[in-house]
Coordinates of C-alpha atoms in Angstrom, one line a residue:
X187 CA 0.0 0.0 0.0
X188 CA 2.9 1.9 1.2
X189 CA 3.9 2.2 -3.0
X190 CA 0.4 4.2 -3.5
X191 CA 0.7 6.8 -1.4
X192 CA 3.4 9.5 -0.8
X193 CA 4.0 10.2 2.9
X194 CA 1.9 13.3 3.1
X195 CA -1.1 11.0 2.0
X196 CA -0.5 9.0 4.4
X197 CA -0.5 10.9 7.4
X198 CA -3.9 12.2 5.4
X199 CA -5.2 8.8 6.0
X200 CA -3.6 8.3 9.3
X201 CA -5.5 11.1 10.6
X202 CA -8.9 10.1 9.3
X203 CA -8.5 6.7 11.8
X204 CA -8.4 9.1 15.1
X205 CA -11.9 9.5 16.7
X206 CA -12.6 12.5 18.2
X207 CA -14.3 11.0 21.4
X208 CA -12.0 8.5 21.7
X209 CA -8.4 10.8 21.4
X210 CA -6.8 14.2 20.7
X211 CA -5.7 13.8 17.3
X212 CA -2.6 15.6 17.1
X213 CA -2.5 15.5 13.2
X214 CA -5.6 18.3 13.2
X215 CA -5.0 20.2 16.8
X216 CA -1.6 20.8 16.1
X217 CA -1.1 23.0 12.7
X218 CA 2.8 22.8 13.1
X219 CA 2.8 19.2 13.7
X220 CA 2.3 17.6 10.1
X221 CA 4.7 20.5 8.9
X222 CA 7.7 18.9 11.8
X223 CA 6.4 15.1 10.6
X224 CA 6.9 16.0 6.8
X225 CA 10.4 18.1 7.5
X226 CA 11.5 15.3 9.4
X227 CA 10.6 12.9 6.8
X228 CA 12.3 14.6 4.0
X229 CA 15.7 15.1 6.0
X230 CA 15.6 11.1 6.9
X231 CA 14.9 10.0 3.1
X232 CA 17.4 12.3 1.7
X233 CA 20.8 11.3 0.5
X234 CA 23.6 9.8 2.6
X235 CA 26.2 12.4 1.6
X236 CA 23.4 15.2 2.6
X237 CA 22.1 13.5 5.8
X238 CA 26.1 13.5 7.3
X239 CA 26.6 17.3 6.3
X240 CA 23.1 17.9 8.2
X241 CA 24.2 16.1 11.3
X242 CA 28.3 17.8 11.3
X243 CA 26.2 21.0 10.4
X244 CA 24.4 20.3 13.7
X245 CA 27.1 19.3 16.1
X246 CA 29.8 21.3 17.4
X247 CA 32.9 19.6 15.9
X248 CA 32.2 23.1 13.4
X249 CA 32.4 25.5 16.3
X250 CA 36.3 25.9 16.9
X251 CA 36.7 27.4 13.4
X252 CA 33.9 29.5 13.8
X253 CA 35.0 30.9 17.2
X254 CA 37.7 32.1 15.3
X255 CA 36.0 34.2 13.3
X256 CA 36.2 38.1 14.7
X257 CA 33.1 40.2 14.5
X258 CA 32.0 43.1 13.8
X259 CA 33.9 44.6 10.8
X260 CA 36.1 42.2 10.0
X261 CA 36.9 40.2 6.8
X262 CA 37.7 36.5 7.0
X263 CA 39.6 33.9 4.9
X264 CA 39.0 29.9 5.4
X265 CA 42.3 28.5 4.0
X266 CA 42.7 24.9 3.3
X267 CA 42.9 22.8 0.6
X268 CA 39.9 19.8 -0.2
X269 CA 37.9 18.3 1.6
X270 CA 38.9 20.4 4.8
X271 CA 35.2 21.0 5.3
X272 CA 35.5 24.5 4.4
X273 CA 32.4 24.7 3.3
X274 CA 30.4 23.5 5.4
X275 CA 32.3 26.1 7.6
X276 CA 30.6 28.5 5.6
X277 CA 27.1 27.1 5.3
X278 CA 26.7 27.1 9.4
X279 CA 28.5 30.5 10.0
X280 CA 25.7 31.7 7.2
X281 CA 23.1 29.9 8.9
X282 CA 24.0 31.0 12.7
X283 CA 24.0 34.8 11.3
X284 CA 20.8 34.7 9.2
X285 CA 19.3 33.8 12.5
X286 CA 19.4 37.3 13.4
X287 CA 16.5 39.1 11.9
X288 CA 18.9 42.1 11.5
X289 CA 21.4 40.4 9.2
X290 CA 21.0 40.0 5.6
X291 CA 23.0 36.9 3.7
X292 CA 24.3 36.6 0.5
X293 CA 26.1 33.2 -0.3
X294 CA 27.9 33.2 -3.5
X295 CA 29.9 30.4 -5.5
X296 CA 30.8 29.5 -9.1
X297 CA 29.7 25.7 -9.0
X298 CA 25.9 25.5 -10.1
X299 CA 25.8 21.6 -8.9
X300 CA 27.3 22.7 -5.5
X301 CA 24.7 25.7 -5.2
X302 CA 22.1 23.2 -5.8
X303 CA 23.8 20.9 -2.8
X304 CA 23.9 24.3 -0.4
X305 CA 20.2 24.8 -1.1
X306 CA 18.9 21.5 -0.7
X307 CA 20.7 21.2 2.5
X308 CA 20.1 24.6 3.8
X309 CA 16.1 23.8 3.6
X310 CA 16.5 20.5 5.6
X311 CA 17.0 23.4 8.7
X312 CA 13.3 23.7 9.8
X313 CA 14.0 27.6 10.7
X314 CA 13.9 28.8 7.2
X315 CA 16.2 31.4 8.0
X316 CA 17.9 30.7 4.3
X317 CA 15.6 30.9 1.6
X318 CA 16.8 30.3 -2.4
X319 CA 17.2 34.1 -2.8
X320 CA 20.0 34.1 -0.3
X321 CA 22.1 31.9 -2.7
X322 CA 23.8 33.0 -6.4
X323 CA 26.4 32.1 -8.4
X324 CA 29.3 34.3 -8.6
X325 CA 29.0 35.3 -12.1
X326 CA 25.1 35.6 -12.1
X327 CA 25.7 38.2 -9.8
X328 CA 27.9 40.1 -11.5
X329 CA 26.1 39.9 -14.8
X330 CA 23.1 40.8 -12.9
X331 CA 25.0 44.0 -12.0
X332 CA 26.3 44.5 -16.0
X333 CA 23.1 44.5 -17.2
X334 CA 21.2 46.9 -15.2
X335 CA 24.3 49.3 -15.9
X336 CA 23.0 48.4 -19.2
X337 CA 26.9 47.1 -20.2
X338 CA 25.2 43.7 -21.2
X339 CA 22.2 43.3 -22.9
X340 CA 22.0 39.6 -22.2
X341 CA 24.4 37.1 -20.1
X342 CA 27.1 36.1 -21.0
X343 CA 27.2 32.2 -21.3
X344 CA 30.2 30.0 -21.4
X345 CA 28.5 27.6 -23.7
X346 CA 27.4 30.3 -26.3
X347 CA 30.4 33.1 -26.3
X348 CA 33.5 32.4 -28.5
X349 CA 36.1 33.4 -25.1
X350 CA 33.7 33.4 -22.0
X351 CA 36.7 34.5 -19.8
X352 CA 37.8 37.5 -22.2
X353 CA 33.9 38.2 -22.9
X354 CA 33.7 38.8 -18.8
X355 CA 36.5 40.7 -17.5
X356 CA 35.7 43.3 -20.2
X357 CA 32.6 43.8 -19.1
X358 CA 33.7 43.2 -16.1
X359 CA 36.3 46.4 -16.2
X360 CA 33.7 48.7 -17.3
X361 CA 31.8 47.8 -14.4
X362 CA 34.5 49.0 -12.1
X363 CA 35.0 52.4 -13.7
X364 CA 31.4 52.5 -13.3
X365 CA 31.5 51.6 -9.6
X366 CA 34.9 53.3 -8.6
X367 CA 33.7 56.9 -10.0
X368 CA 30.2 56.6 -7.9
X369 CA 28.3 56.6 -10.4
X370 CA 26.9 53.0 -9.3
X371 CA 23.8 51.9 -7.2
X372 CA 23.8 49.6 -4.3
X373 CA 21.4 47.6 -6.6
X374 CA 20.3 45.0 -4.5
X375 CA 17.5 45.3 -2.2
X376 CA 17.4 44.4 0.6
X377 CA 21.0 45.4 1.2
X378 CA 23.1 42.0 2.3
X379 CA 24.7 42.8 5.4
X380 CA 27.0 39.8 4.8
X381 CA 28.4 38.5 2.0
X382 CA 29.6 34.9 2.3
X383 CA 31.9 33.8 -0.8
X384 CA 32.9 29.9 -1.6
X385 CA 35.7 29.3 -3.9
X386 CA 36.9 32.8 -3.4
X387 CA 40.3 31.6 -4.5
X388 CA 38.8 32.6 -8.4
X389 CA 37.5 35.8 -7.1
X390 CA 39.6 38.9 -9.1
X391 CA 40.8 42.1 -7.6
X392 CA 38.3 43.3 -9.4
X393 CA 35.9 41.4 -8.2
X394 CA 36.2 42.5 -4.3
X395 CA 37.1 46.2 -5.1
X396 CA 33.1 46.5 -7.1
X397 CA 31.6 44.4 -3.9
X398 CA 33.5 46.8 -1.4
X399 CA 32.8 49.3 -3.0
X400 CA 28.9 48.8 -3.2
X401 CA 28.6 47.6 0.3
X402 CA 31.3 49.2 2.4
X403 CA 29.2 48.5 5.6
X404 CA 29.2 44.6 4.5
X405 CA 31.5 42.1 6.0
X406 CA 32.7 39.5 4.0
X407 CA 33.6 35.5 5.0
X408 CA 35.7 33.5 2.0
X409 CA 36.6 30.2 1.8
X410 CA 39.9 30.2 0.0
X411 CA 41.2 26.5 -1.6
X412 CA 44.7 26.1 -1.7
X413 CA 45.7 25.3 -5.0
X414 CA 42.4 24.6 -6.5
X415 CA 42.1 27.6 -8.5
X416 CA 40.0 27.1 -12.1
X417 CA 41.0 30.6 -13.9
X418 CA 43.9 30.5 -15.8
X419 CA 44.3 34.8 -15.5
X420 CA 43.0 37.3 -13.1
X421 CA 43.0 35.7 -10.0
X422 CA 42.7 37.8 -7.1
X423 CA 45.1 37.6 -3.7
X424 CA 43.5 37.3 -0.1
X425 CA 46.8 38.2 2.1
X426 CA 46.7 40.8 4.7
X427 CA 43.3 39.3 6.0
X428 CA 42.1 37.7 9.3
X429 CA 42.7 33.9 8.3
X430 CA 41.5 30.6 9.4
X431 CA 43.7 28.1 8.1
X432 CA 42.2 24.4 8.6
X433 CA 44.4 20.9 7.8
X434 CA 42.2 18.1 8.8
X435 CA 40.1 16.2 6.4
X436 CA 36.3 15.9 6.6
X437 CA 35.4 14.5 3.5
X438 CA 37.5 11.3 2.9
X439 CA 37.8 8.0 4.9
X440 CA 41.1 7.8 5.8
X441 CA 42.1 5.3 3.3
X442 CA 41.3 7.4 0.6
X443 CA 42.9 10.1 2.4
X444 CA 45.8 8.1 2.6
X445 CA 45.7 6.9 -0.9
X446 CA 45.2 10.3 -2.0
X447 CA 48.8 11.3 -0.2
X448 CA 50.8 9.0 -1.9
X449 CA 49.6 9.7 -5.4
X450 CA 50.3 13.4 -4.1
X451 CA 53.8 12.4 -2.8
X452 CA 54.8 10.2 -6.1
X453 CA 54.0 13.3 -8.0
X454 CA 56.0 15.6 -5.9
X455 CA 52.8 17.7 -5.3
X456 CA 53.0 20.4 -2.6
X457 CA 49.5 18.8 -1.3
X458 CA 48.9 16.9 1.6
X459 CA 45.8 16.6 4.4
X460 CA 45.8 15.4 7.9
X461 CA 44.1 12.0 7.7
X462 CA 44.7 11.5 11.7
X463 CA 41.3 12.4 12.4
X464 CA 39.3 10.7 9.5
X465 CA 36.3 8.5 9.8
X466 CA 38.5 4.9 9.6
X467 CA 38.0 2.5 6.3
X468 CA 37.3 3.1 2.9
X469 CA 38.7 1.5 0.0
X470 CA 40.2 2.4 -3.5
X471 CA 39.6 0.1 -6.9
X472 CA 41.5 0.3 -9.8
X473 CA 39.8 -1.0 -13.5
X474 CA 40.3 -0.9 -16.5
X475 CA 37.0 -1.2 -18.2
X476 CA 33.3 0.3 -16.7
X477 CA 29.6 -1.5 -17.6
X478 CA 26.5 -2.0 -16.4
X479 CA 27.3 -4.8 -14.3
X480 CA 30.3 -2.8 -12.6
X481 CA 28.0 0.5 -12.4
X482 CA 24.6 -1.6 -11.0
X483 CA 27.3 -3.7 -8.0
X484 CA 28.7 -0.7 -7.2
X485 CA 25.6 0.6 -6.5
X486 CA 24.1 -1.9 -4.5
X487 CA 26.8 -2.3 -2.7
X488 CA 27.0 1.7 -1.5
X489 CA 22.7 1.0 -1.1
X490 CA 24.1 -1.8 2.0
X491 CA 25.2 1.7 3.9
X492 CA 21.9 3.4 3.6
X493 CA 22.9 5.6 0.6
X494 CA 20.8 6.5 -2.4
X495 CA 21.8 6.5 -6.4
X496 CA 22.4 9.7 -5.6
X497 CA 25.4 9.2 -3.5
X498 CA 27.4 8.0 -6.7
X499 CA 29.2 10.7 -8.4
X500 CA 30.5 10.0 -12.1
X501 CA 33.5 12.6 -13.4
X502 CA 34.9 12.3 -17.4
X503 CA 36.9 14.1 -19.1
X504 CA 35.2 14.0 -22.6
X505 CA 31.4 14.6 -23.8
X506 CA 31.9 11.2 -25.2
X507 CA 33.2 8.9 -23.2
X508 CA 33.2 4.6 -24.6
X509 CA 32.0 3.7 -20.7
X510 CA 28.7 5.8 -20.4
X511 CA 26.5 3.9 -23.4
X512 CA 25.1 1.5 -21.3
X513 CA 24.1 3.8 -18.3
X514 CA 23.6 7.0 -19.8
X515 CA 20.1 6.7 -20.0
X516 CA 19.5 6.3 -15.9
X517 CA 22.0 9.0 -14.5
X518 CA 21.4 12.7 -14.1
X519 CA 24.1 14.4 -16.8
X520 CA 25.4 17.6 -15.5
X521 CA 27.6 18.0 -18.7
X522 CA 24.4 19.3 -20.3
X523 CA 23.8 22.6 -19.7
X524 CA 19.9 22.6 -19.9
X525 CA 19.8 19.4 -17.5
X526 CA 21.3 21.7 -14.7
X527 CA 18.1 23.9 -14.7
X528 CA 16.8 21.3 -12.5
X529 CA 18.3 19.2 -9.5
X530 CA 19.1 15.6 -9.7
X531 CA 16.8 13.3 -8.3
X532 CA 17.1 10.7 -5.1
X533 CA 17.2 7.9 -7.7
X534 CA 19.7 9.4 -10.2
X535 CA 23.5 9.0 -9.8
X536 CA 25.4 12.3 -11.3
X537 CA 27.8 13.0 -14.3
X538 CA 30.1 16.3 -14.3
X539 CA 32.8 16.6 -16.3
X540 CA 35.9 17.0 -13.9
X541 CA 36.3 20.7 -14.6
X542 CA 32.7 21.0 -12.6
X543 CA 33.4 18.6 -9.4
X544 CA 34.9 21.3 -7.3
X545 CA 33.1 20.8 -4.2
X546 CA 30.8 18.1 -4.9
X547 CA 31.7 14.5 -3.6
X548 CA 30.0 11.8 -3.1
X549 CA 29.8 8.2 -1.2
X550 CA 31.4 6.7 -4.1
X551 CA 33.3 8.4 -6.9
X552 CA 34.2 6.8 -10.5
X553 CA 37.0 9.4 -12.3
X554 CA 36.5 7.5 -16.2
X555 CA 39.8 7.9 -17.7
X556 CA 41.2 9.7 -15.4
X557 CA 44.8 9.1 -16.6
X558 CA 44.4 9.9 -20.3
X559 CA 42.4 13.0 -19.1
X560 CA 45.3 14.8 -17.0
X561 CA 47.8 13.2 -19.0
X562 CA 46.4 15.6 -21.5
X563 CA 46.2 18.3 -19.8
X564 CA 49.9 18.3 -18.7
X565 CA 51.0 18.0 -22.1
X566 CA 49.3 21.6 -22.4
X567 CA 51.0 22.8 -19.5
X568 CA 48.3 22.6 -17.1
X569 CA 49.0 22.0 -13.4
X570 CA 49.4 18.0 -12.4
X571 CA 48.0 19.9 -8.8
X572 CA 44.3 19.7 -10.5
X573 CA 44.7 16.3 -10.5
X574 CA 44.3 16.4 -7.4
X575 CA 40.6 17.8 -7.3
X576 CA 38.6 14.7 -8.7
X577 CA 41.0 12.3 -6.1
X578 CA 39.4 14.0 -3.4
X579 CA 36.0 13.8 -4.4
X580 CA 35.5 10.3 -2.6
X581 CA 34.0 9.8 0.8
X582 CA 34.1 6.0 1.4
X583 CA 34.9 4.5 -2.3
X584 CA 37.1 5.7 -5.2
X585 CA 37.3 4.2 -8.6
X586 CA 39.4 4.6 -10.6
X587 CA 39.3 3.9 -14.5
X588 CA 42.2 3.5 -16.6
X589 CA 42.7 3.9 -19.9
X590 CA 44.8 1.4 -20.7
X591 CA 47.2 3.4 -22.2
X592 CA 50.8 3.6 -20.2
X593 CA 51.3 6.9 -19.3
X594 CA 53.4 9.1 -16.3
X595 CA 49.7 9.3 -14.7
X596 CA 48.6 5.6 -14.6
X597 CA 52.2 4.7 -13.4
X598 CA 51.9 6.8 -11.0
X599 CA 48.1 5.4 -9.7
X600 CA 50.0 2.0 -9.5
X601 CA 53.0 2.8 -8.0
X602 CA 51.0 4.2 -4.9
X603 CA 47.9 0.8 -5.3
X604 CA 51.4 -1.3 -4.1
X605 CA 51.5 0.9 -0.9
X606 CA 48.4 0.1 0.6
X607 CA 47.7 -4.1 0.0
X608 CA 45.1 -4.1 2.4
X609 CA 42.9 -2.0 1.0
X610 CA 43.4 -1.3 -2.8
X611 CA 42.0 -3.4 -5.1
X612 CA 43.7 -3.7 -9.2
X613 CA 40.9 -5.4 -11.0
X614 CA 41.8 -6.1 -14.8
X615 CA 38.6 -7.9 -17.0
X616 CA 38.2 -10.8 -15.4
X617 CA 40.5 -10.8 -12.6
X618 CA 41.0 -9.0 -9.1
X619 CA 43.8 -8.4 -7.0
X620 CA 45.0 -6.8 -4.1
X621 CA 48.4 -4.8 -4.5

């Protein structure tokens, strides 16, 4: 019966079965009760990955960083580098100062898929103190400032202009002449007392000078990623500011975490996180092929620790990659710009290209040619540091895909496999092995 009714339809019919002369119904006294019953619903059916940042967001393992934050007129950086939980830092100072009626948040970040995590588990907090209009991307806003300076007559769009970065900052400049000889508008009503600013690492000069120059009276809390910057040019500097510098991770098991370290240290990467006070276990698996029947046990196996399809996160390289034929058609694909309109559902694991997973993880992670991907990218002189980005993605399981090909990156992968025997598995076709 339970398949024929969604839970609201059911208390619906529970209530119907209490008789006034016999008891108090609490379903039709109470109007705040079926709103608590429903809230509480949706926060226990919702994703693993969202459920655990709910219940850290809730303890006080948080509240050491956030002591250190000074009030009153006082810009802060969070330094650290991924998966340092920096921000979920953010998310509960924002919630703790939208609880007074007097303040007024604005939460920007670059990553739509992240936004989309922040207000989904923002609304699971039954004091609505955070509503959708407290949240924007960082270049939404910026446009949104463009255009009613009339500089733009539409937004700019990454998939649509020719050189989105070049496009920007030149609109971008003329919007700080505009601003920096008062001739601008607050523009935003009401006026956001704080401005709270993930990523900020990718935030210009530019950038800050038109927000403090607009809101002088605003104060303004960043979280800064060491060495996970996406711009190639323009990227701002965030010295001379009250910082909070946090080490440990908060994402990763500490297997992963450990795994993670070694691929870091083979590479002679200036990265490294404190693992000492990671949840224990996890496990690492690399293949060198992907199908339905590797997709479908992965799966079931991350549904034995309560977690939905959800929980899996999928990261490629290309917009056409050999292992995504035979599951294409049941996974939400974030590659697609029109698809991110709406949120992923329960039921749906996600796709990003690895240019997009900043700040998303998940309970298991599958980077699909990860190898071939960065092997690329190095032969264009991009940082081997990035590399690092999808790695860390990974609460409890990471998979890794091969290409097959042998290159600097995949030796590397199986040079640090043979460091940890007990808990990273090299599976080729038919076989499996532990290092």
């Amino acid at each position: 019966m339970c398949a024929s009714f969604n839970f609201e339809q059911l208390l619906d019919i529970v209530a119907t079965r209490f008789l006034p002369r016999d008891m108090h119904d609490p379903l039709k006294s109470d109007s705040n009760t079926r709103d608590r019953l429903l809230h509480a619903f949706h926060l226990t059916t919702a994703p693993a990955i969202l459920r655990s940042k709910f219940e850290l967001l809730c303890s006080e393992s948080l509240d050491p960083y956030l002591n250190c934050i000074t009030p009153q007129n006082c810009d802060t950086a969070i330094k650290g580098r991924a998966g340092t939980g920096k921000t979920l830092l953010l998310i509960k100072e924002a919630i703790n100062i939208a609880n007074d009626p007097d303040n007024e948040v604005l939460f920007l970040t670059y990553n739509h898929s992240l936004l989309a995590d922040i207000k989904r588990l923002t609304s699971y907090f039954s004091s609505g103190s955070l509503t959708d209009d407290n949240f924007k991307t960082i270049d939404s806003f910026f446009q949104s400032l463009m255009q009613r300076h009339h500089i733009i007559s539409s937004p700019i769009r990454p998939d649509s202009s020719s050189d989105y970065e070049a496009e920007y900052y030149d609109a971008l400049s003329r919007l700080h002449e505009i601003v920096i000889s008062d001739e601008a508008d607050s523009l935003i009503s009401p006026t956001p007392t704080h401005f709270i600013i993930d990523e900020a690492q990718d935030i210009s000069n530019i950038e800050r000078e038109i927000i403090f120059s607009l809101y002088p009276a605003s104060e303004m809390l960043a979280a800064v990623g060491i060495d996970q910057p996406m711009r190639k040019s323009n990227i701002g500097t965030w010295e001379n500011i009250h910082t909070i510098n946090v080490k440990s991770c908060r994402r990763m098991f500490s297997n992963v975490a450990l795994f993670v370290n070694e691929v870091a240290a083979i590479l002679k990467c200036d990265w490294h996180v404190d693992c000492s006070k990671a949840f224990p276990g996890g496990k690492v698996l690399l293949l060198d092929r992907y199908d339905r029947d590797i997709h479908d046990d992965l799966l079931r196996q991350q549904r034995k620790h309560g977690c939905d399809d959800y929980d899996m996160l999928l990261l490629t390289g290309s917009q056409h990659n050999q292992y995504l034929s035979d599951i294409i058609n049941n996974i939400y694909d974030g590659r697609i710009t029109e698809n991110r309109k709406k949120p992923p559902a329960d039921n749906q694991p996600r796709l990003y290209h690895y240019q997009s997973c900043r700040g998303i993880e998940g309970w298991t992670v599958v980077c699909l040619g990860l190898d071939a991907y960065y092997e690329e990218m190095m032969s264009k002189n991009d940082k081997v540091i990035k590399m690092m980005m999808p790695l860390t993605r990974a609460i409890d399981t990471l998979v890794i895909v091969l290409s097959g090909k042998d290159n600097h990156v995949s030796q590397t992968l199986l040079s640090a496999a043979e460091s940890f025997p007990d808990f990273v598995t090299i599976s080729r076709h038919d076989s499996s092995t532990k290092c």
